Short mmCIF file of C-alpha atoms in Angstrom, two decimals:
data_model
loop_
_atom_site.label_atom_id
_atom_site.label_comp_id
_atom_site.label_asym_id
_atom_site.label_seq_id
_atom_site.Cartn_x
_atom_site.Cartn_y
_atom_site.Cartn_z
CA UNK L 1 -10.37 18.35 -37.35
CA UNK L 2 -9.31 22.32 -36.46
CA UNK L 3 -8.35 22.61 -33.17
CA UNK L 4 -11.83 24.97 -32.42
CA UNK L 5 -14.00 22.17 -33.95
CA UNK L 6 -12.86 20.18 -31.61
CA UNK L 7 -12.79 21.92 -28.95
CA UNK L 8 -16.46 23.33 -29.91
CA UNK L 9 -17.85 19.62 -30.44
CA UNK L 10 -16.56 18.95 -26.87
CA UNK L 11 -18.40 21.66 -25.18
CA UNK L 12 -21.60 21.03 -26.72
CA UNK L 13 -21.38 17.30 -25.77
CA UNK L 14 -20.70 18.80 -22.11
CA UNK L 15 -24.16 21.80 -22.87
CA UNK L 16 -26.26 19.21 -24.66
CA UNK L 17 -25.47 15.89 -22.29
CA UNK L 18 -25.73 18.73 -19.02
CA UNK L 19 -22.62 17.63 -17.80
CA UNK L 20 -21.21 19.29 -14.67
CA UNK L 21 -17.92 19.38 -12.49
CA UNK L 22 -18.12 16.92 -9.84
CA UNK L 23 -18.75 18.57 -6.67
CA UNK L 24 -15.73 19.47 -4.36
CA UNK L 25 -16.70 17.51 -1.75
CA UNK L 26 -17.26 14.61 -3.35
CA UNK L 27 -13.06 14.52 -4.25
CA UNK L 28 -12.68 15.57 -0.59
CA UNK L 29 -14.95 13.21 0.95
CA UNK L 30 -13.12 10.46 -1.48
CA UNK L 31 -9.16 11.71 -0.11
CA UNK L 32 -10.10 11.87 3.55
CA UNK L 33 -11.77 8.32 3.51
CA UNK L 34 -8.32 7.44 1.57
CA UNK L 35 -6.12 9.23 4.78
CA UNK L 36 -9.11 7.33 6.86
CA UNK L 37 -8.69 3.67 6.01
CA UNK L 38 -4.46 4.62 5.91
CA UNK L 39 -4.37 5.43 9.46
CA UNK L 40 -7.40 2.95 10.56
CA UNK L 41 -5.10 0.03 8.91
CA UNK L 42 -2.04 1.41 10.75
CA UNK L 43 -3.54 1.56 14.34
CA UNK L 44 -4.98 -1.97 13.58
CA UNK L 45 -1.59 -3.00 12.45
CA UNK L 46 -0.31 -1.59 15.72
CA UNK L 47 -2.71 -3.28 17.42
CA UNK L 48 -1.31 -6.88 16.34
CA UNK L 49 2.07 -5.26 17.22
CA UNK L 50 1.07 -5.00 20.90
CA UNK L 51 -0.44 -8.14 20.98
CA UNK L 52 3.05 -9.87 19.33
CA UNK L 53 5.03 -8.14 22.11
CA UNK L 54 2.89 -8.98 24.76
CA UNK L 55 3.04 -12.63 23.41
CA UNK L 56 6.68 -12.91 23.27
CA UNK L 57 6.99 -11.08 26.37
CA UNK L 58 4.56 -13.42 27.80
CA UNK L 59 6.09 -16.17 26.92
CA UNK L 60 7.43 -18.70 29.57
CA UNK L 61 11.01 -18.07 29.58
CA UNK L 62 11.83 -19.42 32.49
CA UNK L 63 10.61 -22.98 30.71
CA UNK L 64 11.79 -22.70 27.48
CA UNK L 65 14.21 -25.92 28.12
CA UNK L 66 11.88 -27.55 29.37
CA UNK L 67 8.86 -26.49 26.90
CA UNK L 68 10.97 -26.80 23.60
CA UNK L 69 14.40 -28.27 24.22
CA UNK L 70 16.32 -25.31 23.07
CA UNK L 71 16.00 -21.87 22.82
CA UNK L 72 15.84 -21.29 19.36
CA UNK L 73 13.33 -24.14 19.08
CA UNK L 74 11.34 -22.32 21.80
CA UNK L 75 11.11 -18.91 19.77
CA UNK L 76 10.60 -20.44 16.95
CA UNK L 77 7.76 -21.93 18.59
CA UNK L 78 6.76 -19.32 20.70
CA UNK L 79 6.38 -16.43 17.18
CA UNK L 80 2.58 -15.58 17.44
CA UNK L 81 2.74 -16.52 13.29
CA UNK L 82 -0.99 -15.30 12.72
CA UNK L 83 -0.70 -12.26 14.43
CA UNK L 84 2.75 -11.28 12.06
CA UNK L 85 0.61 -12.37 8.95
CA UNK L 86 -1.85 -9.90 10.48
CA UNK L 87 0.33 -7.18 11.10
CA UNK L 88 2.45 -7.69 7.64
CA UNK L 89 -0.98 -6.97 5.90
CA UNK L 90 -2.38 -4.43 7.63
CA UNK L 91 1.17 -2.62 7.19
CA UNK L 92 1.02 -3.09 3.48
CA UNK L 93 -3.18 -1.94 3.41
CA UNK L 94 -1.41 1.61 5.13
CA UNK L 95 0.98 1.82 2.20
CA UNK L 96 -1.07 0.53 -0.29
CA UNK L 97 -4.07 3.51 1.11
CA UNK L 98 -1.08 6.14 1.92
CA UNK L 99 0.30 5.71 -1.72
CA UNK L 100 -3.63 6.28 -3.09
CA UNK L 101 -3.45 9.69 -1.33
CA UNK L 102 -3.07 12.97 -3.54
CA UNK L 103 0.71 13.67 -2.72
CA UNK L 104 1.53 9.42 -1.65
CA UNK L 105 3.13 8.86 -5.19
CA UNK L 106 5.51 11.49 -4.23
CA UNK L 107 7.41 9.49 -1.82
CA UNK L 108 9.35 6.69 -2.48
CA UNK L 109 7.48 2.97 -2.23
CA UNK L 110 10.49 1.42 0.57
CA UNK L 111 10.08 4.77 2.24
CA UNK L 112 6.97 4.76 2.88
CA UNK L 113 7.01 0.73 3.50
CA UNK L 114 9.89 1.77 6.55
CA UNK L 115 7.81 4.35 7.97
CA UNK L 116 4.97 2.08 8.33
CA UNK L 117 6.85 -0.50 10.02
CA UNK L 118 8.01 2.09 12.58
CA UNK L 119 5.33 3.92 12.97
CA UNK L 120 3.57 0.60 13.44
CA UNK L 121 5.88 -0.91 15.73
CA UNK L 122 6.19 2.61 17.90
CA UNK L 123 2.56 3.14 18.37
CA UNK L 124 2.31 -1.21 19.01
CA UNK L 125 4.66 -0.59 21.80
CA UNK L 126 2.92 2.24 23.53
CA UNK L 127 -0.80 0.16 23.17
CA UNK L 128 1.21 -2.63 24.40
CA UNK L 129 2.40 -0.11 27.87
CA UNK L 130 -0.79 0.63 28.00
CA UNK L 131 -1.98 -3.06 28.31
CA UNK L 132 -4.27 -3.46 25.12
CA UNK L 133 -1.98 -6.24 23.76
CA UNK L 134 -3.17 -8.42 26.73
CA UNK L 135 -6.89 -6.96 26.67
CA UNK L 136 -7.09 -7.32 22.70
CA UNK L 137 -5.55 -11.14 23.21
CA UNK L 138 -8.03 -11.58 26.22
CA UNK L 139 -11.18 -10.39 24.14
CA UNK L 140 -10.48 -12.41 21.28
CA UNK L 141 -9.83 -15.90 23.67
CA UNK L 142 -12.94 -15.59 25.31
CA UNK L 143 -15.13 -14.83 22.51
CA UNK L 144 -13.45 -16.63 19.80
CA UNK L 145 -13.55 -20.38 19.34
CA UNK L 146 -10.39 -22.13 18.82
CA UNK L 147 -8.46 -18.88 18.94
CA UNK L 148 -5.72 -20.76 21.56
CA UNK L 149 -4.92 -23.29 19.07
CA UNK L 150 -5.23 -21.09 15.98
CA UNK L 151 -3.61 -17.72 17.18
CA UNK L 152 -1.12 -18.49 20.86
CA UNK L 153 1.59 -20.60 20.20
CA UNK L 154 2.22 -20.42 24.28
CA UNK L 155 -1.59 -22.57 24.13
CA UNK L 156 0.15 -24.98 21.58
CA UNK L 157 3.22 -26.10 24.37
CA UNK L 158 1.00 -26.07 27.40
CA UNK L 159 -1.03 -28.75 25.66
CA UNK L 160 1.29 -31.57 26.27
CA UNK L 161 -0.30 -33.35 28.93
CA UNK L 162 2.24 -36.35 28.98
CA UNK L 163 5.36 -34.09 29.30
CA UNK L 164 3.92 -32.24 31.90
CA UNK L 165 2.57 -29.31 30.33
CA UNK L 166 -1.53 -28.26 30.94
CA UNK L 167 -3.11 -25.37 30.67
CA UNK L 168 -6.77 -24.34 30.54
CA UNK L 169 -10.17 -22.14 32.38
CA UNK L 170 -11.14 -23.81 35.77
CA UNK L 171 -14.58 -25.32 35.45
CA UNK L 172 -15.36 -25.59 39.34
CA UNK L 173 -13.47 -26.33 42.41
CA UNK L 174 -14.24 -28.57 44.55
CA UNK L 175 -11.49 -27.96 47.46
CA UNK L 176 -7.72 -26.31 47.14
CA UNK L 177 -6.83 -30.09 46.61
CA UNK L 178 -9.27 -30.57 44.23
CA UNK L 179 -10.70 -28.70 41.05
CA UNK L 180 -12.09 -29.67 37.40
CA UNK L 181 -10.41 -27.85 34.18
CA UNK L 182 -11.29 -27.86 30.41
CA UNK L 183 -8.30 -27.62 28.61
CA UNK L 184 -7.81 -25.40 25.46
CA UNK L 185 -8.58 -28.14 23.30
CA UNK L 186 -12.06 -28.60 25.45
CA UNK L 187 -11.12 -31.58 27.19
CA UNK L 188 -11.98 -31.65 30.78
CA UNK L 189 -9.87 -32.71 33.24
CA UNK L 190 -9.69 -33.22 37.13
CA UNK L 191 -6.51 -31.80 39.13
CA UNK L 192 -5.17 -33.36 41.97
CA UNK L 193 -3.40 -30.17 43.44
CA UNK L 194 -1.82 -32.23 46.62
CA UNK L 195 0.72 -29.41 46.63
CA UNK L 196 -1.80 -26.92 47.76
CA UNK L 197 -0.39 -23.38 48.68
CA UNK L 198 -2.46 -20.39 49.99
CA UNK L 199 -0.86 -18.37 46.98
CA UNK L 200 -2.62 -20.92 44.79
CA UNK L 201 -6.09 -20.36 46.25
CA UNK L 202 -6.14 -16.66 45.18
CA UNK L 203 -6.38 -17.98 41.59
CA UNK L 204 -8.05 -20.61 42.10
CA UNK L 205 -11.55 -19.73 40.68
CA UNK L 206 -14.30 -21.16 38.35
CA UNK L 207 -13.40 -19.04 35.19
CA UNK L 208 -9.82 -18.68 35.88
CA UNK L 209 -6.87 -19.59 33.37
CA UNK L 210 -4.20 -21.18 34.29
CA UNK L 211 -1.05 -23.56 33.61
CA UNK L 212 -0.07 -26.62 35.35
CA UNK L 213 2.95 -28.10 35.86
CA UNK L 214 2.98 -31.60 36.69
CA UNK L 215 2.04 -35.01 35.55
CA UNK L 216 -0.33 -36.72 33.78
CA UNK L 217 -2.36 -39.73 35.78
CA UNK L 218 -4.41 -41.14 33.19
CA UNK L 219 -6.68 -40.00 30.41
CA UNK L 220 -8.41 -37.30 32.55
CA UNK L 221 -6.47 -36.98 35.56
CA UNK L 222 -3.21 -34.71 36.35
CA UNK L 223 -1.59 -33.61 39.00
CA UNK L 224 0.14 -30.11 40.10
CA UNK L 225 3.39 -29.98 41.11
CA UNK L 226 3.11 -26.60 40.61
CA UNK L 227 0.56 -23.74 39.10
CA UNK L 228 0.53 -20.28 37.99
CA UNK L 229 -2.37 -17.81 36.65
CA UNK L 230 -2.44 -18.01 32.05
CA UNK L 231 -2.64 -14.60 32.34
CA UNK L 232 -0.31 -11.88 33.87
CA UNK L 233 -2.46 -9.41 35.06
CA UNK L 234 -3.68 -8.76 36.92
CA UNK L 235 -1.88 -11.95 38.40
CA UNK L 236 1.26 -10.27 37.82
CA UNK L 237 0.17 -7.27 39.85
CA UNK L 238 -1.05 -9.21 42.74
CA UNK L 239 2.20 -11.79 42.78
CA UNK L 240 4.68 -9.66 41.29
CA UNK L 241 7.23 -10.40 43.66
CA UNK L 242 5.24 -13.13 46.12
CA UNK L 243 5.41 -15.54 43.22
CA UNK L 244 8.38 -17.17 42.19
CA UNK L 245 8.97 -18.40 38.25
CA UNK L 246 8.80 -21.86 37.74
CA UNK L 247 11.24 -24.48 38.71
CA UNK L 248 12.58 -25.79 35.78
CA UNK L 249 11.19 -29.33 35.45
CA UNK L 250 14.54 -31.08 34.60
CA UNK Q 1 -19.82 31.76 -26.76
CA UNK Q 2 -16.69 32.85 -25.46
CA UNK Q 3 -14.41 34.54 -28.11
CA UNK Q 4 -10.30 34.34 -28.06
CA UNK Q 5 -9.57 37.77 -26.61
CA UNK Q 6 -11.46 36.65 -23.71
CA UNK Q 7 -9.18 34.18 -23.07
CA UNK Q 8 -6.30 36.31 -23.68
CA UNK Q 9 -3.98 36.87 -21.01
CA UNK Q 10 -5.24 34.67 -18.46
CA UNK Q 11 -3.32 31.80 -16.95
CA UNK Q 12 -4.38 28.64 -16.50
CA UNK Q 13 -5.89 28.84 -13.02
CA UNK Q 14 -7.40 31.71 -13.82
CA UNK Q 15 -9.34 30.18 -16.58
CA UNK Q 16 -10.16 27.12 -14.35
CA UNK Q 17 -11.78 29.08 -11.61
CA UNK Q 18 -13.55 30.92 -14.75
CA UNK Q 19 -15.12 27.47 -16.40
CA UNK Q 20 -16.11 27.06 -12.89
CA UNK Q 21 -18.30 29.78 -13.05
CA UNK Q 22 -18.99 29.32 -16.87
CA UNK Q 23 -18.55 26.49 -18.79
CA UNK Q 24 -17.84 28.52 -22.08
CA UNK Q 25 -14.62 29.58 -20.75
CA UNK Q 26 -13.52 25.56 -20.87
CA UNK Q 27 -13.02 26.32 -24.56
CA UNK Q 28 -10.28 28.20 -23.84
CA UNK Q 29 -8.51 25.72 -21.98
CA UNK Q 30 -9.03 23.35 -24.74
CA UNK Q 31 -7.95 25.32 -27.51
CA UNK Q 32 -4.75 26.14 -25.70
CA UNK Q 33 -3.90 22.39 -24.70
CA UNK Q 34 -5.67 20.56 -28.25
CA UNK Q 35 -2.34 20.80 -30.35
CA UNK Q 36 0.11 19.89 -27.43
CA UNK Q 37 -1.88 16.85 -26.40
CA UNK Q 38 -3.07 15.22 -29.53
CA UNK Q 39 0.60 15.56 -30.35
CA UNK Q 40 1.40 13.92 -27.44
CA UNK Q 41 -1.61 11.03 -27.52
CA UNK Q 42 0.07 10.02 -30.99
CA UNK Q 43 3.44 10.26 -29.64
CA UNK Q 44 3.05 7.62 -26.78
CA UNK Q 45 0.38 5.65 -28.52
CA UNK Q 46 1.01 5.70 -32.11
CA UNK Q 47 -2.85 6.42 -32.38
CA UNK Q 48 -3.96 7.50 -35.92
CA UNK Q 49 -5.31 11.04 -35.68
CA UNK Q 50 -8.75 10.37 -36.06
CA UNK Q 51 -8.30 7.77 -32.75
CA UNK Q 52 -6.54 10.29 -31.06
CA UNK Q 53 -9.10 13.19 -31.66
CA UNK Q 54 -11.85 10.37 -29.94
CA UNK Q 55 -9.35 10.08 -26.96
CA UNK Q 56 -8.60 13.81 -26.67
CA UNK Q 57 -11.97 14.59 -26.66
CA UNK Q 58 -12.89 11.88 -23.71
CA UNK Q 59 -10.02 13.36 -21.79
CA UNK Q 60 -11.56 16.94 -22.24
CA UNK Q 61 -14.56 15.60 -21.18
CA UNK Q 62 -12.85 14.18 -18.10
CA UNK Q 63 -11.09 17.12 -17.26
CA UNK Q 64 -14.29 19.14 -17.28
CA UNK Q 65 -15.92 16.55 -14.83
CA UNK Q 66 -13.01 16.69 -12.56
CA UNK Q 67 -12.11 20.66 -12.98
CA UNK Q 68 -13.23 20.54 -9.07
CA UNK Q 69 -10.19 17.73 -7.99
CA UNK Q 70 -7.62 20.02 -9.53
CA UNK Q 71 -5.38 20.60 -6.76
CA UNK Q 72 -2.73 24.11 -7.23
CA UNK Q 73 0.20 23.18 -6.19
CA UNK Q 74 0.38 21.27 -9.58
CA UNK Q 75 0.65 22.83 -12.57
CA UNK Q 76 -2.73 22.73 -14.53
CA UNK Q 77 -0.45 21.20 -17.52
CA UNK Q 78 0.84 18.51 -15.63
CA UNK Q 79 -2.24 17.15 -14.30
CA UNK Q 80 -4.15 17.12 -18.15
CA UNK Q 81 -1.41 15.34 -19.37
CA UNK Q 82 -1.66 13.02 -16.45
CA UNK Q 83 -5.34 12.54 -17.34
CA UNK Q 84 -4.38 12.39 -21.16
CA UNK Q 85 -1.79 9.49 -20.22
CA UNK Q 86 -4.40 7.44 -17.96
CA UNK Q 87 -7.20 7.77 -20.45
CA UNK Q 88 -4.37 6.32 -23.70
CA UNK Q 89 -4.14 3.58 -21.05
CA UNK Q 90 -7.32 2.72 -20.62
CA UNK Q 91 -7.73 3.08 -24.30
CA UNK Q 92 -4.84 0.13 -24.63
CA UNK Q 93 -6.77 -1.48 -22.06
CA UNK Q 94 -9.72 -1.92 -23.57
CA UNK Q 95 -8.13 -2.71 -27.55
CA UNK Q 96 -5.84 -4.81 -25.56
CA UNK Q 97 -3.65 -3.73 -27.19
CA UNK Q 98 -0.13 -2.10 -27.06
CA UNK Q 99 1.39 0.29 -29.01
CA UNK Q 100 3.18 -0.70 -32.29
CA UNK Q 101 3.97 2.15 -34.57
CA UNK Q 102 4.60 5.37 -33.70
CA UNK Q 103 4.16 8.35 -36.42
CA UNK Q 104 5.80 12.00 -35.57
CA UNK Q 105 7.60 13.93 -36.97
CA UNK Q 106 11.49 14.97 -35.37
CA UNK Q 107 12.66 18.73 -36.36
CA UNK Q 108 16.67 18.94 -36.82
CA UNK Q 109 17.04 20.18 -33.24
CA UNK Q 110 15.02 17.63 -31.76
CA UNK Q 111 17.68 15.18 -33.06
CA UNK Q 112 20.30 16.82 -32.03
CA UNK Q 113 18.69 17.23 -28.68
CA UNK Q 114 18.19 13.89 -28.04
CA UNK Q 115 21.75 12.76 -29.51
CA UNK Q 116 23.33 15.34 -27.06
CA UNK Q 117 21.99 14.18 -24.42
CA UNK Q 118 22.33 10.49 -25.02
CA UNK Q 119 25.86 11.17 -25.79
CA UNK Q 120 25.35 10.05 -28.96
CA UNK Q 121 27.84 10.78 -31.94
CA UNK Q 122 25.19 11.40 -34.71
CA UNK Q 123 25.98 11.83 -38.68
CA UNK Q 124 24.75 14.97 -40.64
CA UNK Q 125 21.83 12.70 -42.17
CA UNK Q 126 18.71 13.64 -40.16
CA UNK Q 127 16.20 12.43 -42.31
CA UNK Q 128 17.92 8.60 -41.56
CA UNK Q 129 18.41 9.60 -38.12
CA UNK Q 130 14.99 10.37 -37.77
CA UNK Q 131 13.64 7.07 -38.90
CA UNK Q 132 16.16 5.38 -36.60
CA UNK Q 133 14.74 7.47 -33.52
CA UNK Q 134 11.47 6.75 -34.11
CA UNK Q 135 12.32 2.63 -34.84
CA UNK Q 136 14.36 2.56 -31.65
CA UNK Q 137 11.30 4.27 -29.63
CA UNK Q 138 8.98 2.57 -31.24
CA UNK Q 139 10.84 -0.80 -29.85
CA UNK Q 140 11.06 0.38 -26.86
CA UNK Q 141 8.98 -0.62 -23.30
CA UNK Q 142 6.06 1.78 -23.01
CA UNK Q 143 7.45 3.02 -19.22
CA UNK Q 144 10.73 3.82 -21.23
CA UNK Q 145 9.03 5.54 -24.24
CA UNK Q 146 6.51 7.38 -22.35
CA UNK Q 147 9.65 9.07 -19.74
CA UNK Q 148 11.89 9.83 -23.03
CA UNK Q 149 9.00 11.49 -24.87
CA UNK Q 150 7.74 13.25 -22.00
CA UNK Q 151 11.52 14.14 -21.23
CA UNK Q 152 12.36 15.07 -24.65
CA UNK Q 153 9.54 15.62 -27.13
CA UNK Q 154 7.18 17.86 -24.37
CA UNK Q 155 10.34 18.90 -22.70
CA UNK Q 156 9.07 18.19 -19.19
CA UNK Q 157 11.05 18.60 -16.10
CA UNK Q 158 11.45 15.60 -13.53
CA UNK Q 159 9.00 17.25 -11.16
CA UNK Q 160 6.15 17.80 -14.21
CA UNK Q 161 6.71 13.90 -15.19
CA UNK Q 162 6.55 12.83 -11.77
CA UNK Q 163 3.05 14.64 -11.66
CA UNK Q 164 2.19 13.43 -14.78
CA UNK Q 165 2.87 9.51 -14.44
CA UNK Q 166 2.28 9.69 -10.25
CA UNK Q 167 5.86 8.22 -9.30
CA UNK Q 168 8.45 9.75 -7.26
CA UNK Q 169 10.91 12.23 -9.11
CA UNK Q 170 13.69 9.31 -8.26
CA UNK Q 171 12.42 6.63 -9.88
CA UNK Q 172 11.73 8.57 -13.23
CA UNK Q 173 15.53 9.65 -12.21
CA UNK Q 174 16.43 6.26 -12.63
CA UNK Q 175 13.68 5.27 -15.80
CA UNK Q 176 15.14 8.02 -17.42
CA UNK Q 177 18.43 6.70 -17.13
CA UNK Q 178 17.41 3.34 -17.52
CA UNK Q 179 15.72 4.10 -20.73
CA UNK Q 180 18.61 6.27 -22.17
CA UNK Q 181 20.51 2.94 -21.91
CA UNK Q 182 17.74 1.07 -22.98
CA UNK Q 183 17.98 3.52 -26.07
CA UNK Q 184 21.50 3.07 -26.59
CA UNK Q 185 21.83 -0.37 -26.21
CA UNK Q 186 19.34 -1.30 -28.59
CA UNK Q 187 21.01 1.20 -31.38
CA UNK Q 188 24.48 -0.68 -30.53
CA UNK Q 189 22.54 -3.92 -30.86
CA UNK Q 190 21.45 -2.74 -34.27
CA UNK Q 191 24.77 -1.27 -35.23
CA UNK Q 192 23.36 1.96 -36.37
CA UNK Q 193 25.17 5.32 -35.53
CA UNK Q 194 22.78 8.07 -35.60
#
């Protein structure tokens, strides 16, 4: 075929079909929902940042002998492992939008890989100053069954009743000395809290989180040898400084 | 109809923004960019012609439909022959098929090109060095074949083939390289001396 036959054959097909350029904003509409669901998956990937730091941050330190025998042992257990599998793929949904852009196949793919990470794990550390690692872990405990078990590793240690370990919401409470708890597995317990303080008693509400050191008296009883709020805040901002950590248990 | 002085001394994004405004003006686009890309379709595909004309004209048709998505600060050649490569793709795609023979024809400084810059001793013989070009390409990977023809047969820079097959200009750096090894290992394999 001659070039022009060709060429004529093609624009009748486009006159005779009434074909016509895709609108503009159609292309532009398509590219900014591209940039859109880049940025949305880094800021969500940031979010599971904050929520990792706050975790490890979180984490009871001052027990990790105590809680896992040795400190590797006790990061290893303490690594919020859903929340990385989380953050790892919202990381690679960025580059994987970002490289979909116009101009993305311009840049290298470990570039762009590295300056997701950062960018990721800057913006993670500022929601996490800003406290909406804590808030984004709160919201998804209380509305989300089984998140303790499935998603805080810290939930995982403070469930071993026998060693001394037991953590969960206060039901009702009856007197400083006495109060019911349902763990985070949903057992309920009752608390023998002989060790009373007045510190305790500012915590000590239906609703409340908490862990428990002590020991376990039978199948649904356990007493405190010593208690502190689950959460930090705003129990860190009221005892920061009035509360001491934990005695180790050993 | 539009006529070729019309088209005469107009650039590319000149007759873009024309077609825009009237369609007949997309002829001259085509008639400029037929011969260079139905070369190039048979090049990277081995296509026979008359498969290659039913490509082009798909591509044209796509180009047309997307006139709008053209963004300037490529050049208008780089992004038809990135629409030409996608749409031989999706032509493989759907054959399931990859390429197996390819058929064009090498002028005496092509060869001599290509042996220059492979650093290739090469014998006076170009009608035999021309059939061992086109055997070696024709056994090479597509991502290698498609970078050396691109490279050497449309004499693109590493900018326009970056535009052309979306990748950053250092990794068709390094398939460039990779494939002029590729290239030369294959002819020591072979023991031929070009």
């Amino acid at each position: 075929m001659k070039p022009h036959d060709l060429s004529r054959k093609v624009l009748d097909t486009i006159k005779n079909k009434a074909i016509r350029p895709t609108p503009k904003w159609e292309f532009m509409l398509k590219n900014y929902a591209i940039w859109t669901m880049s940025i949305v998956s880094l800021v969500v990937g940031s979010f599971a940042f904050a929520v990792i730091v706050y975790m490890i941050t979180n984490s009871d330190w001052d027990l990790y002998q105590d809680l896992s025998g040795s400190l590797l042992g006790f990061i290893l257990a303490s690594l919020p492992y859903l929340w990385l599998v989380f953050l790892i793929l919202f990381i690679f949904l960025a580059h994987y939008n970002f490289r979909h852009t116009k101009t993305g196949y311009k840049h290298r793919f470990y570039l762009i890989l590295i300056t997701s990470i950062i960018v990721s794990m800057f913006l993670g550390i500022f929601f996490y100053t800003v406290g909406l690692g804590q808030a984004i872990d709160d919201v998804f405990a209380d509305n989300l069954p089984k998140y303790h078990q499935l998603f805080n590793p810290r939930a995982r240690m403070w469930h071993q009743a026998e060693r001394g370990f037991l953590a969960g919401t206060i039901i009702s409470v009856h007197s400083p000395e006495n109060f019911q708890l349902r763990d985070f597995e949903g057992n309920l317990w009752d608390i023998i809290n002989l060790k009373s303080s007045p510190l305790h008693e500012i915590f000590l509400k239906p609703n409340t989180p908490v862990r428990i050191l002590g020991h376990k008296i039978d199948e649904h009883t356990f007493e405190v040898k010593d208690m502190r709020p689950w959460r930090p805040n705003p129990a860190k901002m009221l005892f920061k400084g009035v509360l001491p950590p934990f005695s180790p248990v050993r | 109809m539009i006529t070729s002085g019309k088209c005469h001394g107009k650039n590319d994004i000149e007759l873009v923004k024309l077609t825009l405004a009237d369609q007949d003006y997309f002829l001259c686009l085509m008639t400029k960019y037929q011969p260079p890309l139905l070369r190039y379709i048979r090049r990277i595909s081995g296509f026979d012609a008359s498969t290659a004309e039913d490509i082009l004209q798909e591509v044209f048709v796509k180009v047309y439909q997307n006139l709008n998505d053209f963004d300037q600060d490529l050049k208008f050649s780089s992004w038809i022959y990135r629409i030409t490569h996608n749409q031989v793709i999706t032509h493989y795609r759907r054959l399931k098929a990859r390429p197996q023979h390819i058929n064009f024809n090498l002028d005496d400084d092509l060869i001599d090109h290509i042996a220059s810059d492979l650093d290739i001793e090469h014998q006076v013989d170009n009608q035999l060095n021309q059939e061992i070009i086109l055997k070696i390409l024709s056994q090479l990977d597509l991502k290698y074949r498609e970078v050396l023809i691109l490279r050497f047969f449309e004499d693109k820079n590493y900018q326009e083939i970056s535009d052309i097959l979306k990748k950053p200009s250092g990794t068709i750096a390094t398939l460039i390289s990779r494939a002029k090894k590729a290239f030369k290992q294959e002819l020591e394999k072979q023991d031929i001396k070009i």
